[in-house]
Amino acid sequence: MISSKKSLCLSFCFFAAVMLLPSCAVNYSFTGTNINYELTKTFSVENFFNDSGGGPANMEQRFTEALKEFYQRNTNLELIRTNGDLQFSGAIKQYAITPQATVSTTDPNLPDRAGQMRLTIGIEVEYINTVNEEENVKRTFSFWKDYDPRNTSILQVENVLIQEIFENIIQDIFTATVANW
């Protein structure tokens, strides 16, 4: 008699748990997004412009394409030309090469020179979420990389540095827009 009551109680608990599970669903993803794909299906990226006055001629195109590719790889959203559920636009606002560390020379007739240079890129991004307007953001994202001008020139490392900086900036944009960490 006790075992049938216990069995009935276990069956009821199991049935209640199964019925409650669908209402307590939590969406997880390996990329950390919190996108509701039932409501948000598309994204669009306008061509970014280079308003910094520096950098290679194709820098804005490289950034625009890298941003599109990143969201295509890390979400299930469809890229469309304009008016996506999520919309990105903006401009490269900063491209600066600045000295970071000086190296003193032993010759008193020679001036000190830079022992380390820093490339900094800042990109202003406007993010519009048409599904949830509370998540709209207009913000500047920036990142930098250093190089040693004694061993290499900016022309030798510029493309690699730009790619690495873009990767970091795009990850920050992703986190600020669809990951909401």
CSV table of C-alpha atoms in Angstrom, one decimal:
chain,number,residue,atom,x,y,z
A,1,MET,CA,0.0,0.0,0.0
A,2,ILE,CA,2.8,2.4,0.9
A,3,SER,CA,4.7,1.6,-2.3
A,4,SER,CA,1.6,2.4,-4.5
A,5,LYS,CA,1.2,5.7,-2.8
A,6,LYS,CA,4.8,6.4,-3.2
A,7,SER,CA,4.6,5.4,-6.9
A,8,LEU,CA,1.5,7.5,-7.4
A,9,CYS,CA,3.3,10.5,-5.8
A,10,LEU,CA,6.4,10.0,-8.0
A,11,SER,CA,4.2,9.8,-11.1
A,12,PHE,CA,2.4,13.0,-10.2
A,13,CYS,CA,5.7,14.8,-9.5
A,14,PHE,CA,7.1,13.6,-12.8
A,15,PHE,CA,3.9,14.7,-14.7
A,16,ALA,CA,3.9,18.1,-13.0
A,17,ALA,CA,7.6,18.6,-13.9
A,18,VAL,CA,7.0,17.7,-17.5
A,19,MET,CA,4.1,20.1,-17.8
A,20,LEU,CA,5.9,23.0,-16.2
A,21,LEU,CA,9.2,22.7,-18.2
A,22,PRO,CA,7.9,24.3,-21.4
A,23,SER,CA,6.8,27.4,-19.6
A,24,CYS,CA,10.2,27.8,-18.0
A,25,ALA,CA,12.3,27.6,-21.1
A,26,VAL,CA,15.6,29.5,-21.2
A,27,ASN,CA,17.4,30.0,-24.5
A,28,TYR,CA,21.1,29.4,-24.5
A,29,SER,CA,23.5,29.7,-27.4
A,30,PHE,CA,27.2,29.0,-27.7
A,31,THR,CA,27.8,32.6,-29.0
A,32,GLY,CA,26.0,34.2,-26.0
A,33,THR,CA,23.2,35.8,-28.0
A,34,ASN,CA,19.8,36.5,-26.5
A,35,ILE,CA,18.0,36.9,-29.8
A,36,ASN,CA,14.4,35.8,-30.0
A,37,TYR,CA,14.5,34.3,-33.5
A,38,GLU,CA,10.7,34.1,-33.7
A,39,LEU,CA,10.5,37.9,-33.6
A,40,THR,CA,14.0,38.9,-35.0
A,41,LYS,CA,14.8,37.3,-38.3
A,42,THR,CA,16.9,39.8,-40.3
A,43,PHE,CA,19.7,42.3,-40.0
A,44,SER,CA,21.1,45.0,-42.3
A,45,VAL,CA,24.4,46.9,-42.4
A,46,GLU,CA,24.7,50.2,-44.2
A,47,ASN,CA,28.1,51.0,-45.7
A,48,PHE,CA,30.3,52.6,-43.0
A,49,PHE,CA,32.3,55.7,-44.0
A,50,ASN,CA,35.8,56.8,-43.1
A,51,ASP,CA,35.5,60.2,-41.5
A,52,SER,CA,38.9,59.9,-39.7
A,53,GLY,CA,41.0,61.3,-42.5
A,54,GLY,CA,43.5,58.4,-42.2
A,55,GLY,CA,44.0,54.8,-43.0
A,56,PRO,CA,44.0,52.8,-46.2
A,57,ALA,CA,41.5,53.6,-48.9
A,58,ASN,CA,39.5,50.4,-48.5
A,59,MET,CA,39.3,50.4,-44.7
A,60,GLU,CA,35.6,51.3,-44.4
A,61,GLN,CA,34.7,48.5,-46.9
A,62,ARG,CA,36.8,46.0,-45.0
A,63,PHE,CA,35.0,46.9,-41.7
A,64,THR,CA,31.5,46.8,-43.3
A,65,GLU,CA,32.1,43.3,-44.7
A,66,ALA,CA,33.8,42.0,-41.6
A,67,LEU,CA,30.8,43.2,-39.5
A,68,LYS,CA,28.3,41.4,-41.9
A,69,GLU,CA,30.4,38.2,-41.9
A,70,PHE,CA,30.6,38.1,-38.1
A,71,TYR,CA,26.9,38.4,-37.6
A,72,GLN,CA,26.2,35.8,-40.3
A,73,ARG,CA,28.7,33.4,-38.6
A,74,ASN,CA,27.4,33.9,-35.1
A,75,THR,CA,23.7,34.3,-35.4
A,76,ASN,CA,20.8,32.7,-37.4
A,77,LEU,CA,19.8,36.1,-38.8
A,78,GLU,CA,19.4,36.7,-42.5
A,79,LEU,CA,21.4,39.5,-44.0
A,80,ILE,CA,19.2,41.8,-46.1
A,81,ARG,CA,20.1,45.1,-47.9
A,82,THR,CA,18.0,47.6,-45.9
A,83,ASN,CA,15.5,47.8,-43.1
A,84,GLY,CA,16.5,44.7,-41.2
A,85,ASP,CA,15.0,43.9,-37.8
A,86,LEU,CA,18.5,44.8,-36.5
A,87,GLN,CA,20.2,47.8,-38.3
A,88,PHE,CA,23.8,48.9,-38.2
A,89,SER,CA,25.3,52.1,-39.6
A,90,GLY,CA,28.1,54.5,-38.7
A,91,ALA,CA,31.6,55.7,-39.5
A,92,ILE,CA,35.2,55.3,-38.7
A,93,LYS,CA,35.8,58.4,-36.6
A,94,GLN,CA,39.4,57.8,-35.4
A,95,TYR,CA,42.6,56.5,-37.1
A,96,ALA,CA,45.6,57.6,-35.1
A,97,ILE,CA,49.2,56.6,-34.9
A,98,THR,CA,50.8,57.9,-31.7
A,99,PRO,CA,54.1,57.3,-29.9
A,100,GLN,CA,53.8,55.3,-26.7
A,101,ALA,CA,57.4,54.8,-25.4
A,102,THR,CA,60.5,56.8,-26.1
A,103,VAL,CA,64.0,55.3,-26.5
A,104,SER,CA,66.9,57.5,-25.4
A,105,THR,CA,70.0,57.5,-27.6
A,106,THR,CA,73.5,57.5,-26.2
A,107,ASP,CA,74.5,60.2,-28.7
A,108,PRO,CA,73.7,63.6,-27.3
A,109,ASN,CA,73.4,65.0,-30.8
A,110,LEU,CA,70.5,62.6,-31.7
A,111,PRO,CA,67.0,63.2,-30.4
A,112,ASP,CA,65.1,60.5,-28.5
A,113,ARG,CA,62.7,58.5,-30.7
A,114,ALA,CA,59.7,56.4,-30.3
A,115,GLY,CA,60.4,52.8,-29.2
A,116,GLN,CA,56.7,51.8,-29.6
A,117,MET,CA,53.9,53.2,-31.7
A,118,ARG,CA,50.2,52.7,-31.2
A,119,LEU,CA,47.5,52.4,-33.9
A,120,THR,CA,44.1,53.4,-32.5
A,121,ILE,CA,40.8,53.0,-34.5
A,122,GLY,CA,37.5,54.4,-33.2
A,123,ILE,CA,34.2,53.5,-34.9
A,124,GLU,CA,30.9,55.2,-34.2
A,125,VAL,CA,28.0,52.7,-34.5
A,126,GLU,CA,24.3,53.3,-34.5
A,127,TYR,CA,22.4,50.1,-33.7
A,128,ILE,CA,18.6,50.1,-34.2
A,129,ASN,CA,16.6,47.1,-33.0
A,130,THR,CA,13.1,47.5,-34.5
A,131,VAL,CA,11.7,44.7,-32.4
A,132,ASN,CA,12.9,46.2,-29.1
A,133,GLU,CA,13.6,49.9,-29.3
A,134,GLU,CA,14.9,50.0,-25.7
A,135,GLU,CA,18.1,48.2,-27.0
A,136,ASN,CA,18.9,50.9,-29.5
A,137,VAL,CA,22.5,52.1,-29.1
A,138,LYS,CA,24.7,54.9,-30.6
A,139,ARG,CA,28.2,54.5,-29.3
A,140,THR,CA,31.9,54.7,-30.3
A,141,PHE,CA,33.9,51.5,-30.0
A,142,SER,CA,37.7,51.7,-30.1
A,143,PHE,CA,40.6,49.5,-29.8
A,144,TRP,CA,44.4,49.8,-30.3
A,145,LYS,CA,47.4,47.7,-31.2
A,146,ASP,CA,51.1,48.6,-30.6
A,147,TYR,CA,54.1,47.9,-32.9
A,148,ASP,CA,57.8,48.6,-32.7
A,149,PRO,CA,58.9,51.2,-35.4
A,150,ARG,CA,62.5,50.2,-34.9
A,151,ASN,CA,61.9,46.8,-36.4
A,152,THR,CA,59.1,47.5,-38.9
A,153,SER,CA,57.2,50.3,-40.6
A,154,ILE,CA,53.5,51.0,-40.3
A,155,LEU,CA,53.2,50.0,-44.0
A,156,GLN,CA,54.5,46.5,-43.2
A,157,VAL,CA,52.1,45.8,-40.3
A,158,GLU,CA,49.1,48.1,-41.0
A,159,ASN,CA,46.8,45.5,-42.6
A,160,VAL,CA,47.4,43.0,-39.8
A,161,LEU,CA,46.9,45.6,-37.1
A,162,ILE,CA,43.7,46.8,-38.7
A,163,GLN,CA,42.3,43.3,-39.0
A,164,GLU,CA,43.1,42.6,-35.3
A,165,ILE,CA,41.6,45.9,-34.2
A,166,PHE,CA,38.5,45.3,-36.3
A,167,GLU,CA,38.1,41.8,-34.7
A,168,ASN,CA,38.1,43.3,-31.2
A,169,ILE,CA,35.8,46.2,-32.1
A,170,ILE,CA,33.3,43.8,-33.8
A,171,GLN,CA,33.3,41.5,-30.8
A,172,ASP,CA,32.6,44.5,-28.6
A,173,ILE,CA,29.7,45.6,-30.9
A,174,PHE,CA,28.3,42.1,-30.8
A,175,THR,CA,28.4,42.0,-27.1
A,176,ALA,CA,26.8,45.4,-26.7
A,177,THR,CA,24.0,44.7,-29.2
A,178,VAL,CA,22.8,41.1,-29.2
A,179,ALA,CA,24.7,39.5,-26.3
A,180,ASN,CA,23.8,42.1,-23.7
A,181,TRP,CA,26.4,40.9,-21.2
